[in-house]
Amino acid sequence: MKPDTKEIILENNALIPELFGSQDLNLKLIEKKFNVRITTRENELKIKGDPKDIETVDSLFRQLEKLHEANLPLENGDVKFAIRLIAEDTQADLKSIFSERIAVSPKKGYITPKGPAQHQFIQAIRQDDIVLSIGPAGTGKTYLAVAMAVEGLLQKKFKKIVLVRPAVEAGEKLGYLPGDIAEKINPYLMPLYDALSDMMETNHVRHLMDDGAIEIAPLAYMRGRTLSDAFIILDEAQNATREQMKMFLTRLGFRSKMVVTGDITQIDLPKHSDSGLIHVQNLLNKVQGISFIYFSTKDVVRHELVKKIIKAYDQTDSDQE
């Protein structure tokens, strides 16, 4: 069967370099994803392939143009993510997804969600005071949680950010490690620090920590506290026990938000300890004001190989069951 051909004209010439990518890499990715052939001449594109695939590619370009018209600039990698989104769901509304931007510091500008799950996650945080996000590594759970915390702090919605992580010990007791509490828990909180450093200048982060506007704490040290006017993040929550999870969630004070992130496939607790993140799903899934957001391998936004690695391990685990 002879393939169809469709010609489209891009109205905004200034957008072409972003859409096409360096050395037309984005166009090559589109060709591979949708099994079409694209030839270009200035702002004219000729798409050859199956009629259904042609219409999908046409829709992709039109949606990307509308993002620019809506003053939603395409940052590094945004076009690639848009291509992936449309490839997975031809009905995806890119404008709706990309419009839920998080305003962080001038260093980073805006952070946009990289898919429906991230979009839903951001909306849930804006709406509810407690959000639990569960899914594999590389889906942006921690990064987005930190971004929302930074936005809230800079906009003075909160007086402080509290970063919490279980210190699951691997051979060494936390109490015997040198240094103060911050130095002892530092290795466990590096992903949170990395996210902060990506959004704000290092000196600004250090200044906020010195002033107590950013606080770090091992989960065990949260007992007995009530946190008001704060954005609190519990990362790696799959390694919190049932008792610790109850203790943490009941620290919520007035005008505060809590975000809990974790991957229930990577539990490092001793076998006799039950993960509080697994337990809490059935316990609180119907409580109004608490949201559960689930990510899957299709939501992975790291290197494409990360997604393939996770899928391979998931397949191996399911084969062994």
PDB file of C-alpha atoms in Angstrom:
ATOM      1  CA  MET A   1       0.000   0.000   0.000  1.00  0.00           C
ATOM      2  CA  LYS A   2       1.396   3.372  -1.030  1.00  0.00           C
ATOM      3  CA  PRO A   3       2.009   5.699   1.955  1.00  0.00           C
ATOM      4  CA  ASP A   4       0.118   8.985   2.194  1.00  0.00           C
ATOM      5  CA  THR A   5       1.789  12.391   2.203  1.00  0.00           C
ATOM      6  CA  LYS A   6       0.788  15.565   3.990  1.00  0.00           C
ATOM      7  CA  GLU A   7       2.336  19.007   3.858  1.00  0.00           C
ATOM      8  CA  ILE A   8       2.145  21.342   6.838  1.00  0.00           C
ATOM      9  CA  ILE A   9       3.446  24.857   7.351  1.00  0.00           C
ATOM     10  CA  LEU A  10       4.830  26.040  10.687  1.00  0.00           C
ATOM     11  CA  GLU A  11       3.644  29.586  11.310  1.00  0.00           C
ATOM     12  CA  ASN A  12       6.369  30.568  13.791  1.00  0.00           C
ATOM     13  CA  ASN A  13       9.784  30.421  12.128  1.00  0.00           C
ATOM     14  CA  ALA A  14      11.562  31.311  15.382  1.00  0.00           C
ATOM     15  CA  LEU A  15      10.309  28.083  16.921  1.00  0.00           C
ATOM     16  CA  ILE A  16      11.768  25.841  14.217  1.00  0.00           C
ATOM     17  CA  PRO A  17      15.253  25.369  15.769  1.00  0.00           C
ATOM     18  CA  GLU A  18      13.643  24.199  19.050  1.00  0.00           C
ATOM     19  CA  LEU A  19      11.224  21.863  17.289  1.00  0.00           C
ATOM     20  CA  PHE A  20      13.737  20.351  14.898  1.00  0.00           C
ATOM     21  CA  GLY A  21      16.544  20.073  17.448  1.00  0.00           C
ATOM     22  CA  SER A  22      20.289  20.171  16.908  1.00  0.00           C
ATOM     23  CA  GLN A  23      21.089  18.536  13.556  1.00  0.00           C
ATOM     24  CA  ASP A  24      17.372  17.704  13.250  1.00  0.00           C
ATOM     25  CA  LEU A  25      17.634  15.148  16.076  1.00  0.00           C
ATOM     26  CA  ASN A  26      14.035  15.770  17.171  1.00  0.00           C
ATOM     27  CA  LEU A  27      12.770  15.154  13.640  1.00  0.00           C
ATOM     28  CA  LYS A  28      14.726  11.907  13.497  1.00  0.00           C
ATOM     29  CA  LEU A  29      13.199  10.863  16.822  1.00  0.00           C
ATOM     30  CA  ILE A  30       9.708  11.653  15.489  1.00  0.00           C
ATOM     31  CA  GLU A  31      10.383   9.571  12.387  1.00  0.00           C
ATOM     32  CA  LYS A  32      11.481   6.636  14.510  1.00  0.00           C
ATOM     33  CA  LYS A  33       8.642   6.885  17.048  1.00  0.00           C
ATOM     34  CA  PHE A  34       5.821   7.259  14.528  1.00  0.00           C
ATOM     35  CA  ASN A  35       7.234   5.373  11.560  1.00  0.00           C
ATOM     36  CA  VAL A  36       7.019   8.346   9.186  1.00  0.00           C
ATOM     37  CA  ARG A  37       9.376  10.111   6.827  1.00  0.00           C
ATOM     38  CA  ILE A  38       9.807  13.897   7.195  1.00  0.00           C
ATOM     39  CA  THR A  39      11.408  16.234   4.693  1.00  0.00           C
ATOM     40  CA  THR A  40      11.749  19.960   5.311  1.00  0.00           C
ATOM     41  CA  ARG A  41      12.166  23.153   3.349  1.00  0.00           C
ATOM     42  CA  GLU A  42      12.372  26.226   5.568  1.00  0.00           C
ATOM     43  CA  ASN A  43       9.049  26.221   7.470  1.00  0.00           C
ATOM     44  CA  GLU A  44       7.380  23.623   5.242  1.00  0.00           C
ATOM     45  CA  LEU A  45       7.259  19.998   6.288  1.00  0.00           C
ATOM     46  CA  LYS A  46       6.285  17.027   4.177  1.00  0.00           C
ATOM     47  CA  ILE A  47       5.227  13.976   6.193  1.00  0.00           C
ATOM     48  CA  LYS A  48       4.969  10.600   4.515  1.00  0.00           C
ATOM     49  CA  GLY A  49       3.559   7.464   6.139  1.00  0.00           C
ATOM     50  CA  ASP A  50       0.382   5.801   7.363  1.00  0.00           C
ATOM     51  CA  PRO A  51      -2.537   8.298   7.482  1.00  0.00           C
ATOM     52  CA  LYS A  52      -3.084   7.731  11.202  1.00  0.00           C
ATOM     53  CA  ASP A  53       0.595   8.302  12.002  1.00  0.00           C
ATOM     54  CA  ILE A  54       0.655  11.411   9.824  1.00  0.00           C
ATOM     55  CA  GLU A  55      -2.279  12.915  11.720  1.00  0.00           C
ATOM     56  CA  THR A  56      -0.586  12.155  15.053  1.00  0.00           C
ATOM     57  CA  VAL A  57       2.616  13.905  13.959  1.00  0.00           C
ATOM     58  CA  ASP A  58       0.592  16.843  12.613  1.00  0.00           C
ATOM     59  CA  SER A  59      -1.173  17.110  15.981  1.00  0.00           C
ATOM     60  CA  LEU A  60       2.177  16.996  17.773  1.00  0.00           C
ATOM     61  CA  PHE A  61       3.555  19.943  15.821  1.00  0.00           C
ATOM     62  CA  ARG A  62       0.334  21.934  16.228  1.00  0.00           C
ATOM     63  CA  GLN A  63       0.333  21.361  19.985  1.00  0.00           C
ATOM     64  CA  LEU A  64       3.983  22.396  20.283  1.00  0.00           C
ATOM     65  CA  GLU A  65       3.184  25.605  18.406  1.00  0.00           C
ATOM     66  CA  LYS A  66       0.302  26.314  20.796  1.00  0.00           C
ATOM     67  CA  LEU A  67       2.634  25.903  23.776  1.00  0.00           C
ATOM     68  CA  HIS A  68       4.797  28.670  22.402  1.00  0.00           C
ATOM     69  CA  GLU A  69       1.783  30.866  21.672  1.00  0.00           C
ATOM     70  CA  ALA A  70       0.618  30.376  25.269  1.00  0.00           C
ATOM     71  CA  ASN A  71       3.983  31.688  26.499  1.00  0.00           C
ATOM     72  CA  LEU A  72       5.043  28.247  27.665  1.00  0.00           C
ATOM     73  CA  PRO A  73       8.614  28.112  26.341  1.00  0.00           C
ATOM     74  CA  LEU A  74      10.121  24.748  25.502  1.00  0.00           C
ATOM     75  CA  GLU A  75      13.103  24.086  27.747  1.00  0.00           C
ATOM     76  CA  ASN A  76      15.883  21.558  27.204  1.00  0.00           C
ATOM     77  CA  GLY A  77      14.419  18.139  26.590  1.00  0.00           C
ATOM     78  CA  ASP A  78      10.787  19.326  26.579  1.00  0.00           C
ATOM     79  CA  VAL A  79      10.288  18.468  22.909  1.00  0.00           C
ATOM     80  CA  LYS A  80      11.654  14.967  23.477  1.00  0.00           C
ATOM     81  CA  PHE A  81       9.270  14.471  26.389  1.00  0.00           C
ATOM     82  CA  ALA A  82       6.389  15.798  24.294  1.00  0.00           C
ATOM     83  CA  ILE A  83       7.219  13.294  21.554  1.00  0.00           C
ATOM     84  CA  ARG A  84       7.236  10.474  24.094  1.00  0.00           C
ATOM     85  CA  LEU A  85       3.948  11.596  25.622  1.00  0.00           C
ATOM     86  CA  ILE A  86       2.150  11.669  22.281  1.00  0.00           C
ATOM     87  CA  ALA A  87       3.689   8.321  21.308  1.00  0.00           C
ATOM     88  CA  GLU A  88       2.250   6.764  24.492  1.00  0.00           C
ATOM     89  CA  ASP A  89      -1.086   8.582  24.301  1.00  0.00           C
ATOM     90  CA  THR A  90      -2.123  10.214  21.038  1.00  0.00           C
ATOM     91  CA  GLN A  91      -4.878  12.096  22.914  1.00  0.00           C
ATOM     92  CA  ALA A  92      -2.499  13.701  25.432  1.00  0.00           C
ATOM     93  CA  ASP A  93      -3.104  17.425  25.944  1.00  0.00           C
ATOM     94  CA  LEU A  94       0.382  18.951  26.023  1.00  0.00           C
ATOM     95  CA  LYS A  95      -0.833  22.433  26.943  1.00  0.00           C
ATOM     96  CA  SER A  96      -2.648  21.127  30.005  1.00  0.00           C
ATOM     97  CA  ILE A  97       0.394  19.157  31.123  1.00  0.00           C
ATOM     98  CA  PHE A  98       3.043  21.817  30.485  1.00  0.00           C
ATOM     99  CA  SER A  99       0.973  24.687  31.903  1.00  0.00           C
ATOM    100  CA  GLU A 100       1.273  23.361  35.471  1.00  0.00           C
ATOM    101  CA  ARG A 101       4.656  25.046  35.929  1.00  0.00           C
ATOM    102  CA  ILE A 102       6.544  25.379  39.200  1.00  0.00           C
ATOM    103  CA  ALA A 103       8.228  28.743  39.736  1.00  0.00           C
ATOM    104  CA  VAL A 104      11.572  28.277  41.467  1.00  0.00           C
ATOM    105  CA  SER A 105      14.593  30.595  41.618  1.00  0.00           C
ATOM    106  CA  PRO A 106      15.956  32.735  38.759  1.00  0.00           C
ATOM    107  CA  LYS A 107      18.694  30.092  38.367  1.00  0.00           C
ATOM    108  CA  LYS A 108      16.200  27.481  37.173  1.00  0.00           C
ATOM    109  CA  GLY A 109      13.234  29.601  36.103  1.00  0.00           C
ATOM    110  CA  TYR A 110      10.295  27.237  35.723  1.00  0.00           C
ATOM    111  CA  ILE A 111      10.019  23.486  36.087  1.00  0.00           C
ATOM    112  CA  THR A 112       7.362  21.806  33.983  1.00  0.00           C
ATOM    113  CA  PRO A 113       5.847  18.344  34.467  1.00  0.00           C
ATOM    114  CA  LYS A 114       7.112  15.656  32.142  1.00  0.00           C
ATOM    115  CA  GLY A 115       3.928  13.678  31.772  1.00  0.00           C
ATOM    116  CA  PRO A 116       0.399  13.106  33.103  1.00  0.00           C
ATOM    117  CA  ALA A 117       1.553  11.513  36.374  1.00  0.00           C
ATOM    118  CA  GLN A 118       3.836  14.444  37.214  1.00  0.00           C
ATOM    119  CA  HIS A 119       1.038  16.843  36.260  1.00  0.00           C
ATOM    120  CA  GLN A 120      -1.343  15.006  38.588  1.00  0.00           C
ATOM    121  CA  PHE A 121       1.294  14.989  41.348  1.00  0.00           C
ATOM    122  CA  ILE A 122       1.733  18.782  41.194  1.00  0.00           C
ATOM    123  CA  GLN A 123      -2.014  19.362  41.193  1.00  0.00           C
ATOM    124  CA  ALA A 124      -2.431  17.069  44.194  1.00  0.00           C
ATOM    125  CA  ILE A 125       0.224  18.969  46.176  1.00  0.00           C
ATOM    126  CA  ARG A 126      -1.461  22.280  45.408  1.00  0.00           C
ATOM    127  CA  GLN A 127      -4.835  20.885  46.479  1.00  0.00           C
ATOM    128  CA  ASP A 128      -4.179  18.607  49.472  1.00  0.00           C
ATOM    129  CA  ASP A 129      -2.105  18.922  52.631  1.00  0.00           C
ATOM    130  CA  ILE A 130      -0.767  15.350  52.522  1.00  0.00           C
ATOM    131  CA  VAL A 131       0.327  13.661  49.293  1.00  0.00           C
ATOM    132  CA  LEU A 132       1.920  10.233  49.060  1.00  0.00           C
ATOM    133  CA  SER A 133       3.655   9.395  45.775  1.00  0.00           C
ATOM    134  CA  ILE A 134       4.705   5.838  45.030  1.00  0.00           C
ATOM    135  CA  GLY A 135       6.667   4.586  42.054  1.00  0.00           C
ATOM    136  CA  PRO A 136      10.046   3.559  40.644  1.00  0.00           C
ATOM    137  CA  ALA A 137      13.255   5.549  40.647  1.00  0.00           C
ATOM    138  CA  GLY A 138      13.675   8.212  38.000  1.00  0.00           C
ATOM    139  CA  THR A 139      10.048   9.354  37.838  1.00  0.00           C
ATOM    140  CA  GLY A 140      10.741  12.779  39.373  1.00  0.00           C
ATOM    141  CA  LYS A 141       8.887  12.274  42.651  1.00  0.00           C
ATOM    142  CA  THR A 142      11.558  13.740  44.919  1.00  0.00           C
ATOM    143  CA  TYR A 143      12.645  16.427  42.465  1.00  0.00           C
ATOM    144  CA  LEU A 144       9.117  17.787  42.012  1.00  0.00           C
ATOM    145  CA  ALA A 145       8.434  17.649  45.752  1.00  0.00           C
ATOM    146  CA  VAL A 146      11.536  19.752  46.400  1.00  0.00           C
ATOM    147  CA  ALA A 147      10.549  22.140  43.581  1.00  0.00           C
ATOM    148  CA  MET A 148       7.118  22.665  45.131  1.00  0.00           C
ATOM    149  CA  ALA A 149       8.752  23.244  48.519  1.00  0.00           C
ATOM    150  CA  VAL A 150      11.153  25.820  47.068  1.00  0.00           C
ATOM    151  CA  GLU A 151       8.310  27.602  45.270  1.00  0.00           C
ATOM    152  CA  GLY A 152       6.292  27.765  48.485  1.00  0.00           C
ATOM    153  CA  LEU A 153       9.247  29.042  50.524  1.00  0.00           C
ATOM    154  CA  LEU A 154      10.221  31.744  48.024  1.00  0.00           C
ATOM    155  CA  GLN A 155       6.608  32.870  47.721  1.00  0.00           C
ATOM    156  CA  LYS A 156       6.423  32.973  51.542  1.00  0.00           C
ATOM    157  CA  LYS A 157       3.619  30.421  51.710  1.00  0.00           C
ATOM    158  CA  PHE A 158       5.789  28.516  54.186  1.00  0.00           C
ATOM    159  CA  LYS A 159       8.413  29.605  56.681  1.00  0.00           C
ATOM    160  CA  LYS A 160      10.609  26.576  56.300  1.00  0.00           C
ATOM    161  CA  ILE A 161      11.351  23.400  54.382  1.00  0.00           C
ATOM    162  CA  VAL A 162      11.943  20.226  56.381  1.00  0.00           C
ATOM    163  CA  LEU A 163      13.707  17.386  54.562  1.00  0.00           C
ATOM    164  CA  VAL A 164      13.385  13.979  56.194  1.00  0.00           C
ATOM    165  CA  ARG A 165      14.704  10.548  55.293  1.00  0.00           C
ATOM    166  CA  PRO A 166      14.909   7.224  57.152  1.00  0.00           C
ATOM    167  CA  ALA A 167      18.500   6.414  58.043  1.00  0.00           C
ATOM    168  CA  VAL A 168      18.493   2.731  57.172  1.00  0.00           C
ATOM    169  CA  GLU A 169      21.877   1.677  58.445  1.00  0.00           C
ATOM    170  CA  ALA A 170      24.162  -0.552  56.389  1.00  0.00           C
ATOM    171  CA  GLY A 171      26.736  -1.867  58.824  1.00  0.00           C
ATOM    172  CA  GLU A 172      27.348   1.363  60.764  1.00  0.00           C
ATOM    173  CA  LYS A 173      25.267   2.836  63.554  1.00  0.00           C
ATOM    174  CA  LEU A 174      24.291   6.424  62.844  1.00  0.00           C
ATOM    175  CA  GLY A 175      25.130   7.460  66.394  1.00  0.00           C
ATOM    176  CA  TYR A 176      28.760   6.420  66.039  1.00  0.00           C
ATOM    177  CA  LEU A 177      29.399   8.394  62.870  1.00  0.00           C
ATOM    178  CA  PRO A 178      31.438  11.601  63.361  1.00  0.00           C
ATOM    179  CA  GLY A 179      29.936  15.080  63.233  1.00  0.00           C
ATOM    180  CA  ASP A 180      26.665  16.728  64.222  1.00  0.00           C
ATOM    181  CA  ILE A 181      23.191  15.532  63.208  1.00  0.00           C
ATOM    182  CA  ALA A 182      23.360  17.240  59.815  1.00  0.00           C
ATOM    183  CA  GLU A 183      26.727  15.704  58.993  1.00  0.00           C
ATOM    184  CA  LYS A 184      25.623  12.243  60.112  1.00  0.00           C
ATOM    185  CA  ILE A 185      22.465  12.235  58.050  1.00  0.00           C
ATOM    186  CA  ASN A 186      24.086  14.026  55.079  1.00  0.00           C
ATOM    187  CA  PRO A 187      24.784  10.905  52.982  1.00  0.00           C
ATOM    188  CA  TYR A 188      21.157   9.817  53.261  1.00  0.00           C
ATOM    189  CA  LEU A 189      19.882  13.199  52.081  1.00  0.00           C
ATOM    190  CA  MET A 190      22.135  13.750  49.064  1.00  0.00           C
ATOM    191  CA  PRO A 191      19.275  13.367  46.503  1.00  0.00           C
ATOM    192  CA  LEU A 192      17.414  16.162  48.281  1.00  0.00           C
ATOM    193  CA  TYR A 193      20.517  18.356  48.364  1.00  0.00           C
ATOM    194  CA  ASP A 194      21.117  17.669  44.672  1.00  0.00           C
ATOM    195  CA  ALA A 195      17.590  18.812  43.862  1.00  0.00           C
ATOM    196  CA  LEU A 196      17.991  21.968  45.964  1.00  0.00           C
ATOM    197  CA  SER A 197      21.308  22.800  44.308  1.00  0.00           C
ATOM    198  CA  ASP A 198      19.743  22.413  40.879  1.00  0.00           C
ATOM    199  CA  MET A 199      17.084  24.993  41.723  1.00  0.00           C
ATOM    200  CA  MET A 200      18.944  27.570  43.807  1.00  0.00           C
ATOM    201  CA  GLU A 201      22.456  28.967  44.065  1.00  0.00           C
ATOM    202  CA  THR A 202      24.612  26.986  46.488  1.00  0.00           C
ATOM    203  CA  ASN A 203      25.260  30.053  48.653  1.00  0.00           C
ATOM    204  CA  HIS A 204      21.534  30.722  48.874  1.00  0.00           C
ATOM    205  CA  VAL A 205      20.865  27.148  49.981  1.00  0.00           C
ATOM    206  CA  ARG A 206      23.607  27.410  52.603  1.00  0.00           C
ATOM    207  CA  HIS A 207      22.224  30.744  53.833  1.00  0.00           C
ATOM    208  CA  LEU A 208      18.705  29.311  54.184  1.00  0.00           C
ATOM    209  CA  MET A 209      20.073  26.334  56.089  1.00  0.00           C
ATOM    210  CA  ASP A 210      22.056  28.581  58.429  1.00  0.00           C
ATOM    211  CA  ASP A 211      18.882  30.591  59.090  1.00  0.00           C
ATOM    212  CA  GLY A 212      16.854  27.437  59.729  1.00  0.00           C
ATOM    213  CA  ALA A 213      14.605  28.013  56.714  1.00  0.00           C
ATOM    214  CA  ILE A 214      15.807  24.669  55.345  1.00  0.00           C
ATOM    215  CA  GLU A 215      16.141  21.927  57.934  1.00  0.00           C
ATOM    216  CA  ILE A 216      17.396  18.383  57.563  1.00  0.00           C
ATOM    217  CA  ALA A 217      16.378  15.618  59.931  1.00  0.00           C
ATOM    218  CA  PRO A 218      16.572  11.847  60.156  1.00  0.00           C
ATOM    219  CA  LEU A 219      13.116  10.363  60.550  1.00  0.00           C
ATOM    220  CA  ALA A 220      13.855   9.136  64.062  1.00  0.00           C
ATOM    221  CA  TYR A 221      14.393  12.728  65.241  1.00  0.00           C
ATOM    222  CA  MET A 222      10.916  13.859  64.205  1.00  0.00           C
ATOM    223  CA  ARG A 223       9.258  12.301  67.232  1.00  0.00           C
ATOM    224  CA  GLY A 224       7.460  14.712  69.539  1.00  0.00           C
ATOM    225  CA  ARG A 225       7.450  17.654  67.128  1.00  0.00           C
ATOM    226  CA  THR A 226       4.583  19.582  65.518  1.00  0.00           C
ATOM    227  CA  LEU A 227       5.499  21.361  62.290  1.00  0.00           C
ATOM    228  CA  SER A 228       3.441  24.411  61.365  1.00  0.00           C
ATOM    229  CA  ASP A 229       3.991  26.802  58.417  1.00  0.00           C
ATOM    230  CA  ALA A 230       6.280  24.194  56.868  1.00  0.00           C
ATOM    231  CA  PHE A 231       6.658  22.113  53.737  1.00  0.00           C
ATOM    232  CA  ILE A 232       7.808  18.687  54.905  1.00  0.00           C
ATOM    233  CA  ILE A 233       9.200  15.983  52.607  1.00  0.00           C
ATOM    234  CA  LEU A 234       9.728  12.372  53.634  1.00  0.00           C
ATOM    235  CA  ASP A 235      11.886  10.726  50.982  1.00  0.00           C
ATOM    236  CA  GLU A 236      12.606   6.977  50.628  1.00  0.00           C
ATOM    237  CA  ALA A 237       9.495   6.364  52.716  1.00  0.00           C
ATOM    238  CA  GLN A 238       9.412   2.672  51.836  1.00  0.00           C
ATOM    239  CA  ASN A 239      12.093   2.329  54.538  1.00  0.00           C
ATOM    240  CA  ALA A 240       9.876   3.806  57.249  1.00  0.00           C
ATOM    241  CA  THR A 241       8.230   1.266  59.551  1.00  0.00           C
ATOM    242  CA  ARG A 242       4.511   1.369  60.340  1.00  0.00           C
ATOM    243  CA  GLU A 243       5.246   3.083  63.650  1.00  0.00           C
ATOM    244  CA  GLN A 244       7.528   5.643  62.032  1.00  0.00           C
ATOM    245  CA  MET A 245       4.995   6.423  59.315  1.00  0.00           C
ATOM    246  CA  LYS A 246       2.278   7.049  61.909  1.00  0.00           C
ATOM    247  CA  MET A 247       4.669   9.219  63.902  1.00  0.00           C
ATOM    248  CA  PHE A 248       5.672  11.245  60.836  1.00  0.00           C
ATOM    249  CA  LEU A 249       2.181  11.871  59.465  1.00  0.00           C
ATOM    250  CA  THR A 250       0.963  13.063  62.850  1.00  0.00           C
ATOM    251  CA  ARG A 251       3.651  15.792  62.927  1.00  0.00           C
ATOM    252  CA  LEU A 252       1.538  17.876  60.517  1.00  0.00           C
ATOM    253  CA  GLY A 253       0.775  21.311  61.926  1.00  0.00           C
ATOM    254  CA  PHE A 254      -1.343  24.225  60.761  1.00  0.00           C
ATOM    255  CA  ARG A 255      -0.649  25.807  57.342  1.00  0.00           C
ATOM    256  CA  SER A 256       1.714  22.978  56.441  1.00  0.00           C
ATOM    257  CA  LYS A 257       2.012  20.415  53.670  1.00  0.00           C
ATOM    258  CA  MET A 258       3.550  16.964  53.675  1.00  0.00           C
ATOM    259  CA  VAL A 259       4.809  15.030  50.671  1.00  0.00           C
ATOM    260  CA  VAL A 260       5.851  11.402  51.081  1.00  0.00           C
ATOM    261  CA  THR A 261       7.806   9.694  48.303  1.00  0.00           C
ATOM    262  CA  GLY A 262       8.958   6.116  47.960  1.00  0.00           C
ATOM    263  CA  ASP A 263       9.446   3.010  45.858  1.00  0.00           C
ATOM    264  CA  ILE A 264       7.898  -0.093  47.410  1.00  0.00           C
ATOM    265  CA  THR A 265      10.044  -2.335  45.191  1.00  0.00           C
ATOM    266  CA  GLN A 266      13.223  -1.130  46.930  1.00  0.00           C
ATOM    267  CA  ILE A 267      12.621  -1.784  50.633  1.00  0.00           C
ATOM    268  CA  ASP A 268      15.818  -2.052  52.703  1.00  0.00           C
ATOM    269  CA  LEU A 269      14.160  -2.764  56.053  1.00  0.00           C
ATOM    270  CA  PRO A 270      14.922  -6.006  57.903  1.00  0.00           C
ATOM    271  CA  LYS A 271      12.572  -8.762  56.793  1.00  0.00           C
ATOM    272  CA  HIS A 272      10.604  -8.696  60.051  1.00  0.00           C
ATOM    273  CA  SER A 273       9.781  -4.992  59.683  1.00  0.00           C
ATOM    274  CA  ASP A 274       6.720  -3.991  57.685  1.00  0.00           C
ATOM    275  CA  SER A 275       7.027  -0.990  55.392  1.00  0.00           C
ATOM    276  CA  GLY A 276       4.834   1.863  56.570  1.00  0.00           C
ATOM    277  CA  LEU A 277       4.423   3.020  52.984  1.00  0.00           C
ATOM    278  CA  ILE A 278       2.793  -0.275  51.999  1.00  0.00           C
ATOM    279  CA  HIS A 279       0.606  -0.335  55.102  1.00  0.00           C
ATOM    280  CA  VAL A 280      -0.608   3.252  54.803  1.00  0.00           C
ATOM    281  CA  GLN A 281      -2.060   2.754  51.301  1.00  0.00           C
ATOM    282  CA  ASN A 282      -5.026   0.704  52.476  1.00  0.00           C
ATOM    283  CA  LEU A 283      -5.287   2.564  55.769  1.00  0.00           C
ATOM    284  CA  LEU A 284      -5.643   6.128  54.452  1.00  0.00           C
ATOM    285  CA  ASN A 285      -6.638   5.817  50.792  1.00  0.00           C
ATOM    286  CA  LYS A 286     -10.170   7.025  51.482  1.00  0.00           C
ATOM    287  CA  VAL A 287      -9.317   9.891  53.844  1.00  0.00           C
ATOM    288  CA  GLN A 288     -10.359  13.238  52.370  1.00  0.00           C
ATOM    289  CA  GLY A 289      -7.457  15.663  52.097  1.00  0.00           C
ATOM    290  CA  ILE A 290      -4.892  12.917  51.493  1.00  0.00           C
ATOM    291  CA  SER A 291      -3.892  12.030  47.933  1.00  0.00           C
ATOM    292  CA  PHE A 292      -2.075   8.982  46.592  1.00  0.00           C
ATOM    293  CA  ILE A 293      -0.268   9.436  43.279  1.00  0.00           C
ATOM    294  CA  TYR A 294       1.190   6.387  41.547  1.00  0.00           C
ATOM    295  CA  PHE A 295       4.032   6.425  39.019  1.00  0.00           C
ATOM    296  CA  SER A 296       5.050   3.573  36.708  1.00  0.00           C
ATOM    297  CA  THR A 297       8.005   2.752  34.471  1.00  0.00           C
ATOM    298  CA  LYS A 298       6.435   4.717  31.617  1.00  0.00           C
ATOM    299  CA  ASP A 299       6.821   7.854  33.786  1.00  0.00           C
ATOM    300  CA  VAL A 300      10.610   7.507  34.114  1.00  0.00           C
ATOM    301  CA  VAL A 301      12.236  10.755  32.981  1.00  0.00           C
ATOM    302  CA  ARG A 302      15.900   9.836  33.326  1.00  0.00           C
ATOM    303  CA  HIS A 303      18.045   8.304  30.605  1.00  0.00           C
ATOM    304  CA  GLU A 304      16.058   5.983  28.341  1.00  0.00           C
ATOM    305  CA  LEU A 305      18.202   3.067  29.564  1.00  0.00           C
ATOM    306  CA  VAL A 306      16.908   3.592  33.123  1.00  0.00           C
ATOM    307  CA  LYS A 307      13.405   2.733  31.979  1.00  0.00           C
ATOM    308  CA  LYS A 308      14.670  -0.399  30.235  1.00  0.00           C
ATOM    309  CA  ILE A 309      16.637  -1.471  33.325  1.00  0.00           C
ATOM    310  CA  ILE A 310      13.599  -1.058  35.597  1.00  0.00           C
ATOM    311  CA  LYS A 311      11.432  -3.049  33.193  1.00  0.00           C
ATOM    312  CA  ALA A 312      14.024  -5.836  33.068  1.00  0.00           C
ATOM    313  CA  TYR A 313      14.144  -6.101  36.867  1.00  0.00           C
ATOM    314  CA  ASP A 314      10.336  -5.976  37.119  1.00  0.00           C
ATOM    315  CA  GLN A 315      10.089  -8.806  34.615  1.00  0.00           C
ATOM    316  CA  THR A 316      12.643 -10.885  36.532  1.00  0.00           C
ATOM    317  CA  ASP A 317      10.783 -10.311  39.814  1.00  0.00           C
ATOM    318  CA  SER A 318       7.449 -11.319  38.279  1.00  0.00           C
ATOM    319  CA  ASP A 319       8.987 -14.457  36.769  1.00  0.00           C
ATOM    320  CA  GLN A 320      10.258 -15.513  40.209  1.00  0.00           C
ATOM    321  CA  GLU A 321       6.890 -15.115  41.918  1.00  0.00           C
TER     322      GLU A 321
END
